[in-house]
Short mmCIF file of C-alpha atoms in Angstrom, two decimals:
data_model
loop_
_atom_site.label_atom_id
_atom_site.label_comp_id
_atom_site.label_asym_id
_atom_site.label_seq_id
_atom_site.Cartn_x
_atom_site.Cartn_y
_atom_site.Cartn_z
CA MET A 1 -4.73 28.99 -26.80
CA MET A 2 -4.04 30.98 -23.62
CA TYR A 3 -6.66 31.89 -21.02
CA THR A 4 -6.72 33.84 -17.76
CA THR A 5 -9.62 32.32 -15.82
CA GLN A 6 -11.99 29.36 -16.01
CA MET A 7 -14.63 31.70 -17.42
CA ASP A 8 -12.22 33.09 -20.02
CA ALA A 9 -11.38 29.55 -21.12
CA ALA A 10 -15.06 28.60 -21.27
CA LYS A 11 -15.89 31.61 -23.44
CA LYS A 12 -13.04 30.66 -25.79
CA GLY A 13 -14.34 27.10 -26.12
CA ILE A 14 -11.49 25.61 -24.05
CA ILE A 15 -12.28 22.72 -21.71
CA THR A 16 -9.76 22.97 -18.89
CA GLU A 17 -8.48 20.12 -16.76
CA GLU A 18 -10.60 21.48 -13.88
CA MET A 19 -13.69 21.33 -16.08
CA LYS A 20 -12.93 17.71 -17.00
CA ILE A 21 -12.64 16.74 -13.33
CA VAL A 22 -15.87 18.51 -12.36
CA ALA A 23 -17.74 17.03 -15.34
CA ARG A 24 -16.73 13.53 -14.19
CA LYS A 25 -17.80 14.24 -10.61
CA GLU A 26 -21.16 15.58 -11.74
CA ASN A 27 -21.73 13.01 -14.49
CA MET A 28 -22.30 15.94 -16.86
CA PRO A 29 -21.04 16.26 -20.45
CA GLU A 30 -17.96 18.47 -20.57
CA GLU A 31 -19.44 20.71 -23.24
CA VAL A 32 -22.59 21.30 -21.20
CA LEU A 33 -20.48 22.28 -18.21
CA ARG A 34 -18.25 24.57 -20.30
CA GLU A 35 -21.28 26.40 -21.67
CA LYS A 36 -22.68 26.96 -18.18
CA ILE A 37 -19.34 28.37 -16.99
CA SER A 38 -19.21 30.68 -19.99
CA ARG A 39 -22.59 32.16 -18.94
CA GLY A 40 -21.59 32.47 -15.29
CA VAL A 41 -24.30 30.16 -13.95
CA VAL A 42 -21.61 27.69 -12.82
CA ALA A 43 -18.29 28.58 -11.20
CA ILE A 44 -15.21 26.47 -10.52
CA PRO A 45 -13.26 28.32 -7.82
CA ALA A 46 -9.70 27.21 -8.53
CA ASN A 47 -6.83 29.59 -7.78
CA ARG A 48 -3.86 28.58 -9.90
CA ASN A 49 -1.67 28.76 -6.77
CA HIS A 50 -3.74 26.14 -4.89
CA LYS A 51 -1.68 23.20 -6.11
CA ILE A 52 -3.46 20.23 -4.48
CA LEU A 53 -7.05 21.38 -5.06
CA SER A 54 -9.64 18.80 -6.10
CA PRO A 55 -11.88 21.11 -8.16
CA GLU A 56 -15.60 21.42 -7.54
CA GLY A 57 -18.33 23.09 -9.52
CA VAL A 58 -20.95 25.32 -7.92
CA GLY A 59 -24.12 26.30 -9.70
CA GLU A 60 -26.95 25.42 -12.02
CA GLY A 61 -27.68 21.71 -12.47
CA LEU A 62 -24.88 20.57 -10.13
CA LYS A 63 -25.06 18.89 -6.74
CA THR A 64 -25.45 21.29 -3.82
CA LYS A 65 -22.07 21.92 -2.20
CA ILE A 66 -21.34 22.67 1.45
CA ASN A 67 -18.86 24.98 3.14
CA VAL A 68 -17.29 24.69 6.61
CA ASN A 69 -16.35 27.87 8.50
CA LEU A 70 -13.43 27.78 10.94
CA GLY A 71 -10.42 29.84 11.97
CA ILE A 72 -8.54 31.28 14.90
CA SER A 73 -9.76 34.09 17.15
CA LYS A 74 -8.24 36.08 20.03
CA ASP A 75 -9.85 33.77 22.59
CA CYS A 76 -9.15 30.53 20.67
CA CYS A 77 -5.92 30.79 18.71
CA ASP A 78 -4.74 27.17 18.56
CA ILE A 79 -3.78 26.56 14.92
CA ASP A 80 -3.26 22.82 15.46
CA GLU A 81 -6.80 22.49 16.84
CA GLU A 82 -8.19 24.30 13.79
CA MET A 83 -6.23 21.99 11.50
CA LYS A 84 -7.99 19.02 13.16
CA LYS A 85 -11.28 20.60 12.09
CA VAL A 86 -9.89 21.07 8.59
CA GLN A 87 -8.93 17.40 8.33
CA LEU A 88 -12.31 16.33 9.68
CA SER A 89 -14.03 18.52 7.08
CA ILE A 90 -12.02 16.94 4.27
CA ASP A 91 -12.59 13.43 5.61
CA MET A 92 -16.33 14.14 5.71
CA LYS A 93 -16.17 15.35 2.10
CA ALA A 94 -17.06 19.00 2.60
CA GLU A 95 -16.34 20.72 -0.70
CA ALA A 96 -15.12 24.01 0.79
CA VAL A 97 -13.42 25.35 3.91
CA MET A 98 -13.61 29.02 4.74
CA ASP A 99 -10.96 30.59 6.94
CA LEU A 100 -12.65 33.24 9.09
CA SER A 101 -9.59 33.90 11.26
CA SER A 102 -9.83 37.26 12.96
CA PHE A 103 -6.81 37.57 15.22
CA GLY A 104 -3.12 38.25 14.84
CA LYS A 105 -0.90 37.17 12.00
CA THR A 106 -3.13 34.64 10.27
CA GLU A 107 -0.81 33.95 7.34
CA GLU A 108 0.66 30.82 8.93
CA PHE A 109 -2.75 29.19 9.34
CA ARG A 110 -3.92 30.25 5.88
CA LYS A 111 -0.82 28.84 4.20
CA ARG A 112 -1.09 25.54 6.08
CA LEU A 113 -4.74 25.37 5.11
CA ILE A 114 -3.99 25.87 1.42
CA SER A 115 -1.02 23.50 1.38
CA ASP A 116 -2.92 20.69 3.14
CA SER A 117 -6.46 21.03 1.80
CA THR A 118 -7.87 19.43 -1.32
CA ALA A 119 -11.13 21.31 -0.67
CA MET A 120 -11.55 24.79 -2.12
CA ILE A 121 -10.54 27.54 0.30
CA GLY A 122 -12.33 30.82 0.96
CA THR A 123 -11.44 33.82 3.10
CA VAL A 124 -12.76 37.26 4.08
CA PRO A 125 -9.72 39.52 3.61
CA ILE A 126 -11.04 42.41 5.72
CA TYR A 127 -10.93 40.13 8.79
CA ASP A 128 -7.20 39.85 8.28
CA ALA A 129 -6.52 43.55 7.72
CA LEU A 130 -6.32 44.69 11.33
CA GLY A 131 -3.84 42.01 12.31
CA PHE A 132 -1.90 42.25 9.06
CA TYR A 133 -1.23 45.97 9.47
CA ASP A 134 -1.48 46.13 13.28
CA LYS A 135 -3.61 49.26 12.91
CA GLU A 136 -6.99 50.38 14.14
CA LEU A 137 -9.73 50.04 11.53
CA GLN A 138 -10.07 53.77 10.91
CA ASP A 139 -6.37 54.12 10.10
CA ILE A 140 -6.27 51.47 7.37
CA THR A 141 -6.27 53.00 3.89
CA SER A 142 -8.30 51.94 0.87
CA LYS A 143 -5.15 50.77 -0.85
CA GLU A 144 -4.16 48.66 2.15
CA LEU A 145 -7.55 46.91 2.12
CA ILE A 146 -7.15 46.10 -1.57
CA ASP A 147 -3.58 44.89 -0.97
CA VAL A 148 -4.82 42.33 1.56
CA VAL A 149 -7.11 40.89 -1.12
CA GLU A 150 -4.09 40.44 -3.38
CA LYS A 151 -2.10 38.86 -0.55
CA HIS A 152 -4.80 36.22 -0.05
CA ALA A 153 -5.04 35.64 -3.80
CA LYS A 154 -1.29 35.19 -4.10
CA ASP A 155 -1.33 32.71 -1.20
CA GLY A 156 -3.72 30.51 -3.20
CA VAL A 157 -7.21 31.21 -1.84
CA ASP A 158 -9.88 30.00 -4.31
CA PHE A 159 -12.62 32.48 -3.45
CA VAL A 160 -12.86 35.63 -1.32
CA THR A 161 -15.85 37.30 0.26
CA ILE A 162 -15.87 40.96 -0.71
CA HIS A 163 -18.71 43.13 0.65
CA ALA A 164 -18.73 45.45 -2.35
CA GLY A 165 -22.50 45.91 -2.39
CA LEU A 166 -22.53 48.00 0.78
CA ASN A 167 -21.94 51.30 -0.99
CA THR A 168 -22.98 54.72 0.29
CA ALA A 169 -26.44 54.39 -1.26
CA THR A 170 -27.04 51.02 0.45
CA ALA A 171 -25.77 52.44 3.74
CA ASN A 172 -28.27 55.28 3.47
CA VAL A 173 -31.09 52.79 2.88
CA PHE A 174 -29.97 50.96 6.02
CA LYS A 175 -30.06 54.20 8.02
CA ARG A 176 -33.60 54.99 6.90
CA ASN A 177 -35.00 51.53 7.68
CA LYS A 178 -34.84 50.39 11.31
CA ARG A 179 -33.73 46.84 12.10
CA ILE A 180 -33.60 44.86 15.32
CA THR A 181 -30.12 43.46 14.69
CA HIS A 182 -28.60 46.22 12.54
CA ILE A 183 -25.71 44.81 10.42
CA VAL A 184 -24.72 41.33 11.63
CA SER A 185 -22.20 40.48 8.92
CA ARG A 186 -18.80 40.77 10.60
CA GLY A 187 -17.17 42.04 7.42
CA GLY A 188 -20.16 44.23 6.64
CA SER A 189 -20.11 45.85 10.07
CA LEU A 190 -16.37 46.54 9.79
CA LEU A 191 -16.81 48.15 6.38
CA TYR A 192 -19.79 50.21 7.52
CA ALA A 193 -17.77 51.40 10.49
CA TRP A 194 -14.80 52.25 8.24
CA MET A 195 -17.08 54.24 5.92
CA GLU A 196 -18.68 56.13 8.81
CA LEU A 197 -15.38 56.86 10.57
CA ASN A 198 -13.63 58.04 7.41
CA HIS A 199 -16.65 59.59 5.63
CA LYS A 200 -15.69 57.74 2.46
CA GLU A 201 -17.15 55.32 -0.06
CA ASN A 202 -16.65 51.59 0.42
CA PRO A 203 -13.19 50.95 -1.09
CA PHE A 204 -14.26 47.53 -2.42
CA TYR A 205 -17.04 49.24 -4.39
CA GLU A 206 -15.04 52.29 -5.39
CA HIS A 207 -12.04 50.25 -6.56
CA PHE A 208 -13.92 47.22 -7.86
CA ASP A 209 -12.01 47.25 -11.16
CA GLU A 210 -8.73 46.83 -9.27
CA ILE A 211 -10.15 43.82 -7.46
CA LEU A 212 -11.18 42.35 -10.82
CA GLU A 213 -7.61 42.71 -12.05
CA ILE A 214 -6.40 40.73 -9.02
CA CYS A 215 -9.00 38.04 -9.74
CA GLN A 216 -7.85 37.76 -13.36
CA LYS A 217 -4.22 37.45 -12.29
CA TYR A 218 -4.77 34.46 -9.98
CA ASP A 219 -8.11 33.08 -11.27
CA LEU A 220 -9.69 34.12 -7.97
CA THR A 221 -13.46 33.74 -7.69
CA LEU A 222 -15.42 36.58 -6.11
CA SER A 223 -17.99 35.66 -3.50
CA LEU A 224 -19.96 38.89 -3.37
CA GLY A 225 -20.86 39.20 0.29
CA ASP A 226 -24.20 40.20 1.76
CA ALA A 227 -23.20 42.81 4.33
CA CYS A 228 -26.89 43.55 4.89
CA ARG A 229 -28.01 39.97 5.35
CA PRO A 230 -30.69 39.68 8.04
CA GLY A 231 -29.55 38.68 11.52
CA CYS A 232 -33.03 37.74 12.68
CA ILE A 233 -36.24 36.72 10.95
CA ASN A 234 -37.73 40.17 11.59
CA ASP A 235 -35.09 41.84 9.40
CA ALA A 236 -35.37 39.49 6.41
CA THR A 237 -36.33 40.69 2.92
CA ASP A 238 -36.15 44.34 3.92
CA ALA A 239 -35.14 47.40 1.94
CA CYS A 240 -31.38 47.40 2.58
CA GLN A 241 -31.04 43.65 1.94
CA ILE A 242 -32.77 44.01 -1.43
CA HIS A 243 -30.94 47.23 -2.32
CA GLU A 244 -27.61 45.55 -1.72
CA LEU A 245 -28.72 42.57 -3.81
CA MET A 246 -29.46 44.88 -6.75
CA VAL A 247 -25.97 46.38 -6.45
CA LEU A 248 -24.49 42.87 -6.41
CA GLY A 249 -26.34 42.12 -9.63
CA GLU A 250 -24.69 45.10 -11.30
CA LEU A 251 -21.27 44.12 -9.98
CA THR A 252 -21.80 40.57 -11.26
CA LEU A 253 -22.14 41.84 -14.82
CA ARG A 254 -19.01 43.96 -14.43
CA ALA A 255 -17.09 40.92 -13.19
CA TRP A 256 -18.31 38.70 -16.03
CA GLU A 257 -17.19 41.31 -18.56
CA LYS A 258 -13.67 40.76 -17.18
CA ASN A 259 -14.12 36.95 -17.16
CA VAL A 260 -14.13 36.83 -13.35
CA GLN A 261 -16.29 34.12 -11.79
CA VAL A 262 -18.88 35.22 -9.24
CA ILE A 263 -20.83 33.62 -6.39
CA ILE A 264 -23.59 35.58 -4.68
CA GLU A 265 -23.98 35.31 -0.91
CA GLY A 266 -27.43 35.28 0.66
CA PRO A 267 -29.26 35.52 3.99
CA GLY A 268 -28.86 34.53 7.17
CA HIS A 269 -32.08 34.36 9.17
CA MET A 270 -35.46 34.13 7.47
CA ALA A 271 -39.01 32.95 8.11
CA ILE A 272 -39.65 29.65 6.40
CA ASN A 273 -42.31 31.06 4.07
CA GLU A 274 -39.90 33.65 2.61
CA ILE A 275 -37.09 31.31 1.57
CA GLU A 276 -38.21 30.28 -1.91
CA ALA A 277 -39.00 33.87 -2.90
CA ASN A 278 -35.57 35.03 -1.72
CA VAL A 279 -33.77 32.37 -3.74
CA LEU A 280 -35.74 33.22 -6.86
CA LEU A 281 -35.14 36.95 -6.31
CA ALA A 282 -31.39 36.49 -5.86
CA LYS A 283 -31.16 34.35 -8.98
CA LYS A 284 -33.16 36.89 -10.99
CA LEU A 285 -31.40 40.05 -9.82
CA CYS A 286 -27.96 38.46 -10.10
CA HIS A 287 -28.52 36.89 -13.53
CA GLY A 288 -28.40 33.25 -12.47
CA ALA A 289 -25.01 33.43 -10.72
CA PRO A 290 -24.41 30.61 -8.20
CA PHE A 291 -26.14 31.36 -4.90
CA TYR A 292 -24.34 30.73 -1.59
CA ILE A 293 -26.50 30.85 1.51
CA LEU A 294 -25.87 30.76 5.26
CA GLY A 295 -28.69 28.58 6.55
CA PRO A 296 -31.06 30.34 6.46
CA LEU A 297 -32.00 29.88 10.12
CA VAL A 298 -35.79 29.67 10.23
CA THR A 299 -36.22 30.72 13.86
CA ASP A 300 -34.18 32.74 16.36
CA ILE A 301 -35.06 30.86 19.57
CA ALA A 302 -32.79 27.81 19.44
CA PRO A 303 -29.21 28.57 20.57
CA GLY A 304 -27.45 25.24 20.89
CA TYR A 305 -29.59 23.77 18.11
CA ASP A 306 -28.95 26.17 15.25
CA HIS A 307 -27.49 23.36 13.13
CA ILE A 308 -31.12 22.16 13.03
CA THR A 309 -32.77 25.54 12.37
CA SER A 310 -30.17 26.03 9.63
CA ALA A 311 -30.66 22.61 8.05
CA ILE A 312 -34.40 23.18 7.78
CA GLY A 313 -33.83 26.43 5.91
CA GLY A 314 -30.92 25.04 3.90
CA ALA A 315 -32.96 22.12 2.58
CA LEU A 316 -35.73 24.47 1.45
CA ALA A 317 -33.26 26.93 -0.07
CA ALA A 318 -31.38 24.21 -1.96
CA SER A 319 -34.64 22.73 -3.22
CA ALA A 320 -35.60 26.19 -4.52
CA GLY A 321 -32.29 26.58 -6.37
CA ALA A 322 -29.55 27.60 -3.91
CA ASP A 323 -26.26 26.05 -5.02
CA PHE A 324 -23.94 26.28 -2.02
CA LEU A 325 -24.78 25.93 1.69
CA CYS A 326 -22.67 27.28 4.52
CA TYR A 327 -22.91 25.00 7.52
CA VAL A 328 -24.02 26.18 10.93
CA THR A 329 -22.92 24.35 14.10
CA PRO A 330 -24.71 23.89 17.43
CA ALA A 331 -22.31 26.51 18.81
CA GLU A 332 -23.59 29.28 16.50
CA HIS A 333 -24.19 32.52 18.45
CA LEU A 334 -22.50 30.99 21.52
CA ARG A 335 -18.77 30.27 20.96
CA LEU A 336 -16.15 29.03 18.53
CA PRO A 337 -17.17 25.48 17.54
CA ASN A 338 -15.07 22.54 18.70
CA VAL A 339 -14.37 19.42 16.66
CA ASP A 340 -17.61 17.72 17.76
CA ASP A 341 -19.62 20.83 16.86
CA VAL A 342 -18.00 20.86 13.43
CA ARG A 343 -19.00 17.24 12.88
CA GLU A 344 -22.62 17.94 13.88
CA GLY A 345 -22.72 21.00 11.63
CA ILE A 346 -21.34 19.12 8.63
CA ILE A 347 -23.80 16.24 9.04
CA ALA A 348 -26.78 18.60 9.32
CA CYS A 349 -25.63 20.59 6.29
CA LYS A 350 -24.98 17.47 4.19
CA ILE A 351 -28.49 16.24 4.97
CA ALA A 352 -29.92 19.60 3.91
CA ALA A 353 -27.87 19.65 0.69
CA HIS A 354 -28.92 16.11 -0.23
CA ALA A 355 -32.58 16.81 0.53
CA GLY A 356 -32.32 19.91 -1.65
CA ASP A 357 -30.82 17.90 -4.52
CA ILE A 358 -33.78 15.55 -4.39
CA GLY A 359 -36.13 18.54 -4.44
CA LYS A 360 -34.49 20.14 -7.47
CA LYS A 361 -34.24 16.79 -9.23
CA ILE A 362 -30.48 16.55 -9.63
CA PRO A 363 -29.93 13.39 -11.74
CA GLY A 364 -29.10 10.39 -9.56
CA SER A 365 -29.87 12.19 -6.30
CA ARG A 366 -32.50 9.61 -5.26
CA ASP A 367 -30.27 6.59 -5.89
CA TRP A 368 -28.65 6.74 -2.44
CA ASP A 369 -32.08 6.83 -0.75
CA ASN A 370 -33.37 3.95 -2.84
CA GLU A 371 -30.37 1.81 -1.90
CA MET A 372 -30.96 2.56 1.78
CA SER A 373 -34.65 1.70 1.47
CA THR A 374 -33.81 -1.61 -0.19
CA ALA A 375 -31.37 -2.45 2.61
CA ARG A 376 -33.95 -1.50 5.26
CA GLN A 377 -36.63 -3.72 3.78
CA ALA A 378 -34.15 -6.60 3.61
CA LEU A 379 -33.10 -5.91 7.23
CA ASN A 380 -29.53 -5.82 5.92
CA TRP A 381 -27.90 -3.97 8.79
CA LYS A 382 -24.39 -4.12 7.36
CA ARG A 383 -25.49 -2.45 4.16
CA MET A 384 -27.53 0.15 6.05
CA PHE A 385 -24.44 1.16 8.00
CA GLU A 386 -22.38 1.37 4.81
CA LEU A 387 -24.95 3.73 3.29
CA ALA A 388 -25.54 5.87 6.40
CA ILE A 389 -24.48 9.51 6.20
CA ASP A 390 -22.90 8.99 9.66
CA PRO A 391 -22.07 5.26 9.94
CA GLU A 392 -20.28 5.69 13.28
CA LYS A 393 -23.40 7.00 15.02
CA ALA A 394 -25.70 4.44 13.40
CA ILE A 395 -23.48 1.54 14.49
CA ARG A 396 -23.17 2.94 18.01
CA TYR A 397 -26.96 3.28 18.41
CA ARG A 398 -27.47 -0.28 17.20
CA LYS A 399 -24.85 -1.69 19.59
CA GLU A 400 -26.23 0.25 22.57
CA SER A 401 -29.56 -1.62 22.40
CA MET A 402 -29.28 -5.01 20.71
CA PRO A 403 -32.53 -6.93 20.10
CA GLU A 404 -33.29 -10.55 20.97
CA ASN A 405 -33.78 -11.27 17.26
CA ALA A 406 -31.02 -10.09 14.95
CA ASP A 407 -33.49 -9.33 12.14
CA SER A 408 -35.22 -6.59 14.16
CA CYS A 409 -34.46 -3.68 16.49
CA THR A 410 -35.51 -2.98 20.08
CA MET A 411 -38.23 -0.57 18.97
CA CYS A 412 -40.52 -3.25 17.47
CA GLY A 413 -38.81 -6.60 18.05
CA LYS A 414 -40.63 -9.40 16.21
CA MET A 415 -43.46 -6.97 15.41
CA CYS A 416 -41.10 -5.22 12.96
CA SER A 417 -43.10 -4.33 9.86
CA ALA A 418 -40.21 -5.21 7.54
CA ARG A 419 -39.83 -8.64 9.16
CA THR A 420 -43.59 -9.22 9.02
CA MET A 421 -43.91 -8.31 5.35
CA ASN A 422 -40.78 -10.23 4.32
CA LYS A 423 -42.13 -13.43 5.89
CA ILE A 424 -45.65 -13.00 4.52
CA MET A 425 -44.43 -12.07 1.03
CA GLN A 426 -42.21 -15.19 1.07
CA GLY A 427 -45.14 -17.41 2.20
CA LYS A 428 -43.57 -18.13 5.60
CA ASP A 429 -45.12 -18.51 9.05
CA LEU A 430 -45.06 -15.24 11.05
CA ASN A 431 -44.38 -16.65 14.59
CA ILE A 432 -44.48 -13.40 16.61
CA LEU A 433 -45.10 -14.99 20.02
CA ARG A 434 -43.16 -18.27 19.67
CA ASP A 435 -39.50 -18.40 20.63
CA ASP A 436 -38.36 -19.90 17.32
CA SER A 437 -37.17 -17.39 14.71
#
């Protein structure tokens, strides 16, 4: 039996090879996974032209996935340097890499990314439009914007961010409701500017059916972008953010009717007490579609440390039901991240995702922690390093300050609680002050 997309196959009762791989990774029965994909609550972004992809599932009941943003810009256009970040991301087991390149002819980088990456690849086609056509934004036509989407799909991109929810009605809500940071989404601001300069409807909204046809052709997953995501905690959960979310919910149903998989993108910056409500609202208004969230950053005062503000929000969001976390690096708001920034961002995001999995009770999510706790109590340093989320850093810290007694660390020495309890529980002498071990 033939099928066009993963969702089409799922609705027809077909278990694809991608579904089999994801089911094994998630330790989930294939039929359970197929049923979730058929309802749209799980997506497997897998463009049929991405030949070396190792498929991943995003959505209900699955482990929280993480995405790494990178790409060339006018000030930093070294493709080889970006490819180092790509390889690092794959080595560190990030499930997705998103190419946010915004300068020049980006096709070379995008094609290298797709040919070399086993992780799923995302893009934001409107970033590429100015360089692709070598035109000012106002002069690019609706058709040309849609054509860039098809170009990315044909190249093998697994999911694309399309800001289709910023229609004229949403724009008018934005105009009537003052914000501190206006529209901070790069793609959203470009689209809003295009609409204002040309006095026209958002072409991604107006021609949404054409985009769905492209998605069917290549099995391209739509990541419905949040153009009106808040850029500071003051702007969170306001009228234009919620209006856009309602539009995205309507577009989700239209996509599912055409068997196109959908991921919903979410905020940005948000006070810590609003996170759970926002996740629940997005899931409700968008019919349980997988939820992809940037952070959220829980405070605006920490440039240089936004991988931390993001991880706090990401852990809470994942615990409340968010399915996909976009990493934030220490360089957020300051510059393009370097390789070390990318590493720090990935580690922080992986911690947040894992903490979220524990919170939403993903089967087996506590096993890793229990193994680490067992190794800690046994003072089994080798095993602790093997289990560490960043073994290199853990080993370096240990070597930088070696204790007199190998079964302790330089924080507590022979007063180590684990050492004390191990000896007492085994009926041994404690000998804290004596030189013998």
